[in-house]
Coordinates of C-alpha atoms and ligand atoms in Angstrom, one line a residue:
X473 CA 0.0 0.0 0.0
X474 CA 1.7 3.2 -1.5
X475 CA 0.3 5.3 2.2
X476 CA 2.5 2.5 4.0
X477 CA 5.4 2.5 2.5
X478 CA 9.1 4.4 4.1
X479 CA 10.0 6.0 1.9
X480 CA 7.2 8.2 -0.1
X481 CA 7.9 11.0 -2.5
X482 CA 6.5 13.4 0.0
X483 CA 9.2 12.1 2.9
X484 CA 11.6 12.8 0.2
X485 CA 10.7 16.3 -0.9
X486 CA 10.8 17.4 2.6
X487 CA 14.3 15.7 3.0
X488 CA 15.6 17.4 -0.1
X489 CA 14.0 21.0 1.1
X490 CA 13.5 21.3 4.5
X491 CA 11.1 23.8 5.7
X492 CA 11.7 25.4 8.7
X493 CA 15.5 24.7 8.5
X494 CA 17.6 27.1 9.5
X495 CA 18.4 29.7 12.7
X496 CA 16.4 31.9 14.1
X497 CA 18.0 35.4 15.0
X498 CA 16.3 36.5 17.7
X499 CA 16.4 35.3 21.3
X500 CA 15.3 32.0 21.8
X501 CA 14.8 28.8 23.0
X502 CA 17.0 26.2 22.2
X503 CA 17.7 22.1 22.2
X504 CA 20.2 19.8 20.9
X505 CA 19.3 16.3 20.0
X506 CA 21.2 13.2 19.2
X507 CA 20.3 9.6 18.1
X508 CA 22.8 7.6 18.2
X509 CA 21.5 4.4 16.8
X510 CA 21.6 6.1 13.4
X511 CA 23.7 8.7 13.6
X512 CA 21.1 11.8 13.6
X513 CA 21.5 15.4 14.9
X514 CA 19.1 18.3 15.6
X515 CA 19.2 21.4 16.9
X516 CA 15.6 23.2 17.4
X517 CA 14.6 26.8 18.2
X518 CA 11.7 28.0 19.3
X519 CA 10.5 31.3 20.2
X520 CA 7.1 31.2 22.3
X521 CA 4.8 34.5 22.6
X522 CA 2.7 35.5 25.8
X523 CA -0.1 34.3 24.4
X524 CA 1.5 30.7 24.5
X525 CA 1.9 30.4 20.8
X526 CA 4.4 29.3 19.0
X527 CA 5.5 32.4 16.6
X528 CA 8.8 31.2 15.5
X529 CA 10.0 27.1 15.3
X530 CA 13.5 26.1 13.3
X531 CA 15.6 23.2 13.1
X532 CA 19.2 22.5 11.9
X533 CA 20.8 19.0 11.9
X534 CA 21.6 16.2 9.2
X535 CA 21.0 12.6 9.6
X536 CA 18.6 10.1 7.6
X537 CA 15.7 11.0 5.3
X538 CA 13.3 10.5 8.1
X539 CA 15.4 12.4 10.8
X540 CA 15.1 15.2 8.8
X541 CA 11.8 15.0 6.9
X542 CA 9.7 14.6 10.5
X543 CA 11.5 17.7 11.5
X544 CA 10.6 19.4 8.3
X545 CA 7.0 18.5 8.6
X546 CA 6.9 19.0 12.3
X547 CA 8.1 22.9 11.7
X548 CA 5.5 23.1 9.0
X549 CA 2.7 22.2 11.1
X550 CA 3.8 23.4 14.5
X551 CA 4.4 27.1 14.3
X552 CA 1.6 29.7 14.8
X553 CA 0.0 27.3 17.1
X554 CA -0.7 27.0 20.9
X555 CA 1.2 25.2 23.0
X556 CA -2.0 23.4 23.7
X557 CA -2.4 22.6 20.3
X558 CA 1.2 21.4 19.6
X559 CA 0.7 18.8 22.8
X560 CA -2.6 17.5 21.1
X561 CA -0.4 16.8 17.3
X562 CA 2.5 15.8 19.5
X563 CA 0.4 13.3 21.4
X564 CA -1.7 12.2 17.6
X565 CA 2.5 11.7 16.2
X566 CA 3.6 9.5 19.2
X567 CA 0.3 7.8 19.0
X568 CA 0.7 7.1 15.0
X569 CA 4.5 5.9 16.0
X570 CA 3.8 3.6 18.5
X571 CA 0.6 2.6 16.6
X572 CA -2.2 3.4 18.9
X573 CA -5.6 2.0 17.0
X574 CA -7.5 5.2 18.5
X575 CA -5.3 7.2 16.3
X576 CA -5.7 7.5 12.9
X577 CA -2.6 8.4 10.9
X578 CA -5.0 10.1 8.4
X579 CA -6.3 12.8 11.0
X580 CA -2.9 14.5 11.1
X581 CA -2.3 17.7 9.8
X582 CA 0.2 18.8 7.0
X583 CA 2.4 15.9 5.5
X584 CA 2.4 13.9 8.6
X585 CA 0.3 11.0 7.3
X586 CA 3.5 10.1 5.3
X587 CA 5.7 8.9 8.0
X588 CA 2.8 6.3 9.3
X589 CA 4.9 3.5 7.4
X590 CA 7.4 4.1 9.8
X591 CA 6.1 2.3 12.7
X592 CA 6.8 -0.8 10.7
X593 CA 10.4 0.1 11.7
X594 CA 11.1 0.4 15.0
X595 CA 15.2 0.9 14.6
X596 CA 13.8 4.6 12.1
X597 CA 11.0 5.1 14.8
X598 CA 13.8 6.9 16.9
X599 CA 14.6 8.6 13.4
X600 CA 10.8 10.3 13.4
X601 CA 10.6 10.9 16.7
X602 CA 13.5 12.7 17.7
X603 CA 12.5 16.2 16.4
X604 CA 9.6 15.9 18.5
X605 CA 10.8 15.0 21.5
X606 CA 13.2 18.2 21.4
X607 CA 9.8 20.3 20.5
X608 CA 8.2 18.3 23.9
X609 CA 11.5 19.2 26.5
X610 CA 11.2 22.5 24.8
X611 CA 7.7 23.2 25.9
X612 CA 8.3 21.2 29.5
X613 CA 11.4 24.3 29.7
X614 CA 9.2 26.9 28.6
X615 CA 6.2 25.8 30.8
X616 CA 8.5 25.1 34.1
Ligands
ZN616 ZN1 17.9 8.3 11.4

């Protein structure tokens, strides 16, 4: 099934051109991010408003296709909303990873759907997941 499969043209495109890649140059919050299993790095920045939204989200790193596309599509979909709202995708991405049956893959936003063929992998599921578990310490630092 072409939805299921690693690596779709869509995982690619993001890979090739990353959005949100880059540095912010204002003052902001920042992570680094390592998996060693495959060899991936990530920095992410994040700049948070009073109003608890995200106005500003960039990453920089290298490492495999999927490293890099999740962090692509997770910038995409991430900034301009509310913290709030970035728990609720964050909890619908893990959910799709670790292949919860109340989640459907479907449901989330932007190019997400894509990386559901993933799960099928657990060795790349560290791969998808590591951009978003810098944007989750990220949020625990801003909240705390
Ligand atoms: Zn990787």
């Amino acid at each position: 099934m072409l939805s299921d499969s690693l690596y779709q043209e869509v995982i690619l495109d993001h890979a090739r051109s990353p959005r949100g890649y880059g540095l912010l140059e204002v003052e902001h919050q920042h992570i680094h991010q390592e998996n060693p299993s495959c060899g991936d790095q990530l920095d992410l920045q994040l700049i948070v408003g009073e109003d608890d939204r995200i106005q500003a989200i960039a990453f920089q790193g290298h490492g495999c296709v999927i490293s890099q596309a999740s962090a692509s599509m997770m910038t995409e979909v991430i900034e301009g909303k509310t913290i709030a709202e970035a728990e609720e995708i964050m909890a619908q991405f893990s959910g799709m990873m670790t292949g919860d049956s109340t989640i459907d893959p479907e449901d989330l936003p932007g190019d997400l759907p894509a990386l559901q063929g993933v799960k099928r992998f657990p060795v790349r599921v560290r791969c998808a997941t590591l951009a978003w578990h810098a944007l989750d310490a990220l949020l625990e630092a801003h909240k705390s």
